[in-house]
mmCIF file with all atom_site columns, C-alpha atoms in Angstrom:
data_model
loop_
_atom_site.group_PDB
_atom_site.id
_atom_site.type_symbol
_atom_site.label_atom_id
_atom_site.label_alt_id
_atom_site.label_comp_id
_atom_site.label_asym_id
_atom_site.label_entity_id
_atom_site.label_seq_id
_atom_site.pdbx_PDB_ins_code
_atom_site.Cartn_x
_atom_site.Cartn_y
_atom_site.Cartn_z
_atom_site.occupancy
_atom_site.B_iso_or_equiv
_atom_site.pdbx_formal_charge
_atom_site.auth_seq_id
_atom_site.auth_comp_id
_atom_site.auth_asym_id
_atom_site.auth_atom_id
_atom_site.pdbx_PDB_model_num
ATOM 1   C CA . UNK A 1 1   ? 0.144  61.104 -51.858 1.00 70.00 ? 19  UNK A CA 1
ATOM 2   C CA . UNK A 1 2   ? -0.704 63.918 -54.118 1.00 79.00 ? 20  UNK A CA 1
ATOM 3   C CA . UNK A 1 3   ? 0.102  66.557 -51.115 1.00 70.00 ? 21  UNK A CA 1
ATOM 4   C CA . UNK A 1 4   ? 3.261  64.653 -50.647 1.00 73.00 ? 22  UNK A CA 1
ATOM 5   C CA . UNK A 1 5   ? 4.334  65.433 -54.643 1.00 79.00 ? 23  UNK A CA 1
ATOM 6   C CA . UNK A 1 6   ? 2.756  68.540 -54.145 1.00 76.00 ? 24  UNK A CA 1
ATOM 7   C CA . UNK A 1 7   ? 5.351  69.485 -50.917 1.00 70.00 ? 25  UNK A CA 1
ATOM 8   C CA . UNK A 1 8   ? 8.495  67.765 -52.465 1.00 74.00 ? 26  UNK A CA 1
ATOM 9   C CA . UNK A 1 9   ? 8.185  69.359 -56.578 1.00 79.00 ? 27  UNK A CA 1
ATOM 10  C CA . UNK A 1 10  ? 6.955  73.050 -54.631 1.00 81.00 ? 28  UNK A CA 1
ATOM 11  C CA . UNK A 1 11  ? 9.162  73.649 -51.837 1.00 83.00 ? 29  UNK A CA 1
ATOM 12  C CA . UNK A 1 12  ? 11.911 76.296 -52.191 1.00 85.00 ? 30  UNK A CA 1
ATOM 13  C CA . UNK A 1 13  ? 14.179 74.421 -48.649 1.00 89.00 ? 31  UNK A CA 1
ATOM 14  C CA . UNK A 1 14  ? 14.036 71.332 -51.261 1.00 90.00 ? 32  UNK A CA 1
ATOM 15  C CA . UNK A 1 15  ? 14.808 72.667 -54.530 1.00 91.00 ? 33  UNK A CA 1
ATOM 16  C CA . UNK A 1 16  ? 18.041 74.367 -52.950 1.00 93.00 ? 34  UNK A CA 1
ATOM 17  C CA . UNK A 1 17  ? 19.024 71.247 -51.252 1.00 94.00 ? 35  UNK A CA 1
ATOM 18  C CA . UNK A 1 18  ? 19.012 69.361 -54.550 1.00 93.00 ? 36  UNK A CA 1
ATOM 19  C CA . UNK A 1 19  ? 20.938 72.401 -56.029 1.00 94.00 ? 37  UNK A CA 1
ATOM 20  C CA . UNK A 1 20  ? 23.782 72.399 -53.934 1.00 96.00 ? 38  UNK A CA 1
ATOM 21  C CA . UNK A 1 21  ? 23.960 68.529 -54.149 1.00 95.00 ? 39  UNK A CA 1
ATOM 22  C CA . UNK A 1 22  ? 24.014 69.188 -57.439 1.00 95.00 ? 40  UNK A CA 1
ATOM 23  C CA . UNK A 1 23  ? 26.639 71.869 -57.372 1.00 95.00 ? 41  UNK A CA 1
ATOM 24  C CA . UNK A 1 24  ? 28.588 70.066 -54.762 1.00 93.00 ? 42  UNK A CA 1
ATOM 25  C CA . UNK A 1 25  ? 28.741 66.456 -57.064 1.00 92.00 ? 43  UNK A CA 1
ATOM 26  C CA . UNK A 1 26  ? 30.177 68.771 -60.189 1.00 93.00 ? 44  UNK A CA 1
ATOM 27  C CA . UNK A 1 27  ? 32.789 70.578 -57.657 1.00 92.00 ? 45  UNK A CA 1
ATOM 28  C CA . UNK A 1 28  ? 33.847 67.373 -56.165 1.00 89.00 ? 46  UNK A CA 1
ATOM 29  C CA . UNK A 1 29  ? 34.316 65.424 -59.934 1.00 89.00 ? 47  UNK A CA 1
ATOM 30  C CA . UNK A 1 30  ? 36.024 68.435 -60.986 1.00 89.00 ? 48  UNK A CA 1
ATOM 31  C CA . UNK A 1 31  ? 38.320 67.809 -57.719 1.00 88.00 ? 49  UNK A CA 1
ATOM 32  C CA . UNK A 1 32  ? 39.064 64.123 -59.059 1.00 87.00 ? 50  UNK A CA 1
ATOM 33  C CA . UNK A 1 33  ? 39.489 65.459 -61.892 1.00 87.00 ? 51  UNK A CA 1
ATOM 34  C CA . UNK A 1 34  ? 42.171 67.856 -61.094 1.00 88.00 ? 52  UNK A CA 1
ATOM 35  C CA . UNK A 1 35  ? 44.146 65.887 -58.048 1.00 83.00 ? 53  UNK A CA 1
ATOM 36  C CA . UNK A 1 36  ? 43.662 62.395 -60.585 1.00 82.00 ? 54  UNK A CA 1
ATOM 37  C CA . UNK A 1 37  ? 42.010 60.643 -57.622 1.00 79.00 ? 55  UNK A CA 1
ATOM 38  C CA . UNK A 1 38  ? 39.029 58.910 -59.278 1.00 75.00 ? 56  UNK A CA 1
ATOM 39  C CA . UNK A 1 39  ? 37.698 56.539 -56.430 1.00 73.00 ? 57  UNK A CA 1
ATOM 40  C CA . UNK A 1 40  ? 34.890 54.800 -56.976 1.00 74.00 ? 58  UNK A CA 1
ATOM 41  C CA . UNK A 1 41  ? 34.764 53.755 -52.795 1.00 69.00 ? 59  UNK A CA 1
ATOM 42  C CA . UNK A 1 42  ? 34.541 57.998 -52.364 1.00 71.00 ? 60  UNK A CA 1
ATOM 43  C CA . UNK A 1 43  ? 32.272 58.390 -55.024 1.00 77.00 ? 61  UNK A CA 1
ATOM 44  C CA . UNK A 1 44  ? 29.883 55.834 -53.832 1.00 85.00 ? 62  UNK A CA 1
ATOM 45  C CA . UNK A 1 45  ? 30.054 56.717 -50.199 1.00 86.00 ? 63  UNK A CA 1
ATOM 46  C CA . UNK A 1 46  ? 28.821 60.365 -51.209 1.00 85.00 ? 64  UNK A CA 1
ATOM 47  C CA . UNK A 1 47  ? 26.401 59.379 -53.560 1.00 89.00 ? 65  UNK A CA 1
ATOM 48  C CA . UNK A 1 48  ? 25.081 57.222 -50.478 1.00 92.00 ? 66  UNK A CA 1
ATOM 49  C CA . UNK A 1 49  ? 24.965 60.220 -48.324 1.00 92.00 ? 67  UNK A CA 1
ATOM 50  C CA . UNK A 1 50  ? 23.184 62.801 -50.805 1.00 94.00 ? 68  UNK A CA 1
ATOM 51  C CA . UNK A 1 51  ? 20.560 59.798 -50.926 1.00 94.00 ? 69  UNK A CA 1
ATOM 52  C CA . UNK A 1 52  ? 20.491 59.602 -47.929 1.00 95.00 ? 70  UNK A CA 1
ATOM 53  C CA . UNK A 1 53  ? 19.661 62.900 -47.210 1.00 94.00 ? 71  UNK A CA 1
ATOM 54  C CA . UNK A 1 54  ? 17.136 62.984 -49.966 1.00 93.00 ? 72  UNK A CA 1
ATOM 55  C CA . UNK A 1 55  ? 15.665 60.181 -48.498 1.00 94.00 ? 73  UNK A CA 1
ATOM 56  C CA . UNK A 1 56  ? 15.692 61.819 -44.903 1.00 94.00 ? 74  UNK A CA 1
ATOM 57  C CA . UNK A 1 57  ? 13.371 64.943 -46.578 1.00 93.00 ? 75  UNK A CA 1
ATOM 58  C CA . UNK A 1 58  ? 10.909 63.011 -47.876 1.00 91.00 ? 76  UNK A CA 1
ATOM 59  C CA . UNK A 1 59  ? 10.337 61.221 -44.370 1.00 93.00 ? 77  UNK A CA 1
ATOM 60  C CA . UNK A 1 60  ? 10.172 64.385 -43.018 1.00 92.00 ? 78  UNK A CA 1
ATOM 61  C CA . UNK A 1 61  ? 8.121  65.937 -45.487 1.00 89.00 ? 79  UNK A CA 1
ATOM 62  C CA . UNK A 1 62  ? 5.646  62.953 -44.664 1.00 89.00 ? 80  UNK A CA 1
ATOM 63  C CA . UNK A 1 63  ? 5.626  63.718 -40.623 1.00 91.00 ? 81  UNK A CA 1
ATOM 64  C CA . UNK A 1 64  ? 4.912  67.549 -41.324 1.00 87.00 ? 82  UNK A CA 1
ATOM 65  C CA . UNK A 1 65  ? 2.251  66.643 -43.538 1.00 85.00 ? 83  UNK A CA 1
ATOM 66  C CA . UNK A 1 66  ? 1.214  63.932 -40.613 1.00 88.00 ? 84  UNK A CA 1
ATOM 67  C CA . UNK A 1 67  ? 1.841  66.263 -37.773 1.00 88.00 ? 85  UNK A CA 1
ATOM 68  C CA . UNK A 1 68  ? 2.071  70.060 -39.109 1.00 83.00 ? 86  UNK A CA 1
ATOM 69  C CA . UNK A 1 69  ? 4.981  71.150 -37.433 1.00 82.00 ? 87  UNK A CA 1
ATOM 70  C CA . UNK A 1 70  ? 5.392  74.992 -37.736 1.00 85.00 ? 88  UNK A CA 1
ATOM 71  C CA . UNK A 1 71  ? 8.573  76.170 -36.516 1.00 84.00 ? 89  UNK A CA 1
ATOM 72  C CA . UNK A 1 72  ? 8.606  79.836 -37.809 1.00 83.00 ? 90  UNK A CA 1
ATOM 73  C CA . UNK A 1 73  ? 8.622  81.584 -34.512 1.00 84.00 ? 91  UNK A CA 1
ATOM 74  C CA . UNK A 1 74  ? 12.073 80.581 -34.284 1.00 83.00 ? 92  UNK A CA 1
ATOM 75  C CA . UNK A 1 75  ? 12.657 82.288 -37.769 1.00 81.00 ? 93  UNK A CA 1
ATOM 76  C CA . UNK A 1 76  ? 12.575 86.678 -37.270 1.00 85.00 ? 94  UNK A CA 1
ATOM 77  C CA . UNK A 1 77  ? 9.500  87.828 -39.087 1.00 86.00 ? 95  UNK A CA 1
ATOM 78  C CA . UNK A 1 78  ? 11.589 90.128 -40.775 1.00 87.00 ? 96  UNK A CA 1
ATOM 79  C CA . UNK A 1 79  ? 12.993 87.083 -42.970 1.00 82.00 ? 97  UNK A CA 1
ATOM 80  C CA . UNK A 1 80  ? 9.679  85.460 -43.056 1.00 83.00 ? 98  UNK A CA 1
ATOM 81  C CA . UNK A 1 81  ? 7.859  88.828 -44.667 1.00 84.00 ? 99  UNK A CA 1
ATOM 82  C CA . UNK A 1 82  ? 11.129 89.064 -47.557 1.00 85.00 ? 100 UNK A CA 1
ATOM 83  C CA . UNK A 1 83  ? 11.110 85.319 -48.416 1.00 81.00 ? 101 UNK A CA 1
ATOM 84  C CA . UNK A 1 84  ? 7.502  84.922 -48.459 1.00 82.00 ? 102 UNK A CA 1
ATOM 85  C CA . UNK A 1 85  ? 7.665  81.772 -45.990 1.00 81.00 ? 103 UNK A CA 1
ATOM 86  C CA . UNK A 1 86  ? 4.657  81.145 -44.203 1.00 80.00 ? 104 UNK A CA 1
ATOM 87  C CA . UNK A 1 87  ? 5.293  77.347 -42.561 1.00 81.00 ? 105 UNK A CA 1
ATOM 88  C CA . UNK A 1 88  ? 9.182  75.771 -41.489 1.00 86.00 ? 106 UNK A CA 1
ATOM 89  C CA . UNK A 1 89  ? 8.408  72.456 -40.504 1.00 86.00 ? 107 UNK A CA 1
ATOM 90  C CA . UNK A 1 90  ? 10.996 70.202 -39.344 1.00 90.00 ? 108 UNK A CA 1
ATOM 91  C CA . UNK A 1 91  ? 11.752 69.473 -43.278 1.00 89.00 ? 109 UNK A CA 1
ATOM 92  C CA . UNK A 1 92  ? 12.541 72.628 -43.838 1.00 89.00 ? 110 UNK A CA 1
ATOM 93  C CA . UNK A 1 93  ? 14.718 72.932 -40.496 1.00 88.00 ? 111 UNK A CA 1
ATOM 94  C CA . UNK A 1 94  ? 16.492 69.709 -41.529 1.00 91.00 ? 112 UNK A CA 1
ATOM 95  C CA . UNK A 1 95  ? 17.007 71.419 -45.411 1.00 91.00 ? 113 UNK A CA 1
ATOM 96  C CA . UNK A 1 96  ? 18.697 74.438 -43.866 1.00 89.00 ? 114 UNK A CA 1
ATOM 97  C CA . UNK A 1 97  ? 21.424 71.694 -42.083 1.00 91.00 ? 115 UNK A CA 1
ATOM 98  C CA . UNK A 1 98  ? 21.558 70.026 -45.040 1.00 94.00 ? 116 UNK A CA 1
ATOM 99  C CA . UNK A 1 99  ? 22.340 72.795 -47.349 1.00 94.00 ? 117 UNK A CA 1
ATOM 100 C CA . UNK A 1 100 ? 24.884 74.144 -44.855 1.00 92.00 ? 118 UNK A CA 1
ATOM 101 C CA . UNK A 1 101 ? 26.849 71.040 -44.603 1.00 91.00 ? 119 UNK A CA 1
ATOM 102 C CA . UNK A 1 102 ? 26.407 70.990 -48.744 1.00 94.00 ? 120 UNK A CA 1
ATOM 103 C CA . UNK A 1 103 ? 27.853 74.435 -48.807 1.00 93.00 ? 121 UNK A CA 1
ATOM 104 C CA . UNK A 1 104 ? 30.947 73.906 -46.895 1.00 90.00 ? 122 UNK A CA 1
ATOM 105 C CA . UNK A 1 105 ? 31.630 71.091 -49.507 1.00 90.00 ? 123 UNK A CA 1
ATOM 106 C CA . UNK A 1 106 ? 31.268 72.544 -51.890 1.00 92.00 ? 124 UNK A CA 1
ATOM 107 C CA . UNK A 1 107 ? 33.261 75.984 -50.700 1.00 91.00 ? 125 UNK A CA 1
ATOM 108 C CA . UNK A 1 108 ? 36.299 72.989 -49.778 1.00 89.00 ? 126 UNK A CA 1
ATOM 109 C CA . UNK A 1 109 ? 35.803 71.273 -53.126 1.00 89.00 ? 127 UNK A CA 1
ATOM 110 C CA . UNK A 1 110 ? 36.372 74.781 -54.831 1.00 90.00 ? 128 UNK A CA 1
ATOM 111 C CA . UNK A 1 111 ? 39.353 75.648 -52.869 1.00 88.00 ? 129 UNK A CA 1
ATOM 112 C CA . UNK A 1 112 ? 40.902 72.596 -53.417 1.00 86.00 ? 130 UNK A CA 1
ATOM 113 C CA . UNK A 1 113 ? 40.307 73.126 -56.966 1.00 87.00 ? 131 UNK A CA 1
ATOM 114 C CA . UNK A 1 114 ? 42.017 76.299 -56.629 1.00 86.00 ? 132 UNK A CA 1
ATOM 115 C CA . UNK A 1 115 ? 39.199 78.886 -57.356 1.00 87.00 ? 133 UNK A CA 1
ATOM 116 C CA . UNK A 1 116 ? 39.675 82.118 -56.122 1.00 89.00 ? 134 UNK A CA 1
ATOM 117 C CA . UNK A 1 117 ? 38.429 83.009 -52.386 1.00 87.00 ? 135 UNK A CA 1
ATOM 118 C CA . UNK A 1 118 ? 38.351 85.920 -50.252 1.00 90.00 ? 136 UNK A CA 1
ATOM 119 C CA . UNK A 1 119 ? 41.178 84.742 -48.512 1.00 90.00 ? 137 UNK A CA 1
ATOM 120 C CA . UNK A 1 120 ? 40.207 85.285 -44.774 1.00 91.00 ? 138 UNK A CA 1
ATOM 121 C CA . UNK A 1 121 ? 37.580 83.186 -46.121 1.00 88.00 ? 139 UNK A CA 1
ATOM 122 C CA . UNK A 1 122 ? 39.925 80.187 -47.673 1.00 87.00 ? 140 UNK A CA 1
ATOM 123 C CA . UNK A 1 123 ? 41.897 80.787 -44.204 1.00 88.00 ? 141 UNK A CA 1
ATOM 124 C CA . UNK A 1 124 ? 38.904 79.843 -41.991 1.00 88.00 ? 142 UNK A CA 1
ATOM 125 C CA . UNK A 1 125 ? 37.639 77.226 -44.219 1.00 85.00 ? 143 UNK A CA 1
ATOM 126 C CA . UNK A 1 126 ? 41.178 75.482 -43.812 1.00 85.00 ? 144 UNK A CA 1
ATOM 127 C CA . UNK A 1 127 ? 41.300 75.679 -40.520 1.00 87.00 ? 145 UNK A CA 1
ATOM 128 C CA . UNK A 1 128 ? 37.730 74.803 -39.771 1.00 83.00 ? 146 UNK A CA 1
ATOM 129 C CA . UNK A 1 129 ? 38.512 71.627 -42.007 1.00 82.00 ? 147 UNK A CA 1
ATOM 130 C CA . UNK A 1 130 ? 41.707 71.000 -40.339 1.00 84.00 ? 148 UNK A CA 1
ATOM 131 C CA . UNK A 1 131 ? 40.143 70.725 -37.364 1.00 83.00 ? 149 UNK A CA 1
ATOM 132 C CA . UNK A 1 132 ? 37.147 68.819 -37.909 1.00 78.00 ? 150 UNK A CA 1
ATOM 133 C CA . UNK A 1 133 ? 38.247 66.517 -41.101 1.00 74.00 ? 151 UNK A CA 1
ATOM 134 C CA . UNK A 1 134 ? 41.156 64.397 -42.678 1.00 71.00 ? 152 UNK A CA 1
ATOM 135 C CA . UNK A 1 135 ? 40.329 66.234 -45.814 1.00 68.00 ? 153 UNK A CA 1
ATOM 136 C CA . UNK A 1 136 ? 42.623 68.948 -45.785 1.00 64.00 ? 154 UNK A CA 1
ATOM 137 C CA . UNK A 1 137 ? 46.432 67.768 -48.270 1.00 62.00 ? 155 UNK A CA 1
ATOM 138 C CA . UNK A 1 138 ? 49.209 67.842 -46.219 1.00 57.00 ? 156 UNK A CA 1
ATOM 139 C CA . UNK A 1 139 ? 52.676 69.204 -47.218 1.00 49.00 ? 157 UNK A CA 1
ATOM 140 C CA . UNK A 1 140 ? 53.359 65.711 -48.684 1.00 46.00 ? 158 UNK A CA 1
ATOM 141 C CA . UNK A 1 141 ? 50.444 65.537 -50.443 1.00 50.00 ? 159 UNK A CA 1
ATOM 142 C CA . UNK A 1 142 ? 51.610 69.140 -51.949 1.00 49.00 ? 160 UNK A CA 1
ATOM 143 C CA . UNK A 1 143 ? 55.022 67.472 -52.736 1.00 45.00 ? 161 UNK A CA 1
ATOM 144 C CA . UNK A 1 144 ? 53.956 64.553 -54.369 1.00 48.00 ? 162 UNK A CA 1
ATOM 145 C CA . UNK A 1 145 ? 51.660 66.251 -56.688 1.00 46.00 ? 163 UNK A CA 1
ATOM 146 C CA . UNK A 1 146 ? 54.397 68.817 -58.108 1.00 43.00 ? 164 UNK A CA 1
#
């Protein structure tokens, strides 16, 4: 147990996981905020899903401590040497998805709060969104707001 605590409070894959939830829970209140569309149904299904994914590292955090997965062949030593990363289990693997999918979110809930964005950046973030969510306002949704 006290490797586990060790592993979770230490690891640099979790701490930046947990700060882009964070990041990504301010971006998308400040969203409600701005398009007044408090809902708790939203709120809750997200906060299931960053639990969720919490929950999913420290499973996986227990099978690498069970099983000591090393994955860092797949990783060039290069990047190994400058970050100072010795082990990538499959916690750490599953970290990088999860910070990924955080950091889209959190890039959409900043556009949609109208932040400035390199724009062939906004431009492929919309379309990327268009294509793969419901998330995206339509025209209407423009109109009705105005």
């Amino acid at each position: 147990m006290t490797h586990l605590i060790t592993l979770l409070s230490t690891n640099k894959f979790i701490s930046i996981v947990i700060i882009f939830i964070f990041l990504d829970t301010i971006l998308g209140v400040l969203r409600a905020i701005k398009e007044r569309k408090f809902n708790s149904a939203i709120g809750i299904n997200g906060a299931i899903r960053k639990v969720a994914m919490l929950s999913c590292i420290i499973i996986l955090a227990i099978v690498d401590i069970i099983f000591s997965f090393n994955m860092s062949f797949m990783v060039p030593t290069s990047v190994l040497n400058a970050t100072n990363i010795t082990q990538i289990g499959i916690c750490e693997f599953f970290c990088i998805l999860f910070v990924l999918y955080e950091a889209i979110s959190c890039m959409k809930n900043a556009m949609l709060c109208g932040l400035p964005m390199p724009k062939k950046l906004k431009s492929k973030l919309e379309q990327f969104l268009n294509e793969m969510t419901s998330e995206m306002p339509t025209q209407s949704d423009n109109n009705k707001s105005r």
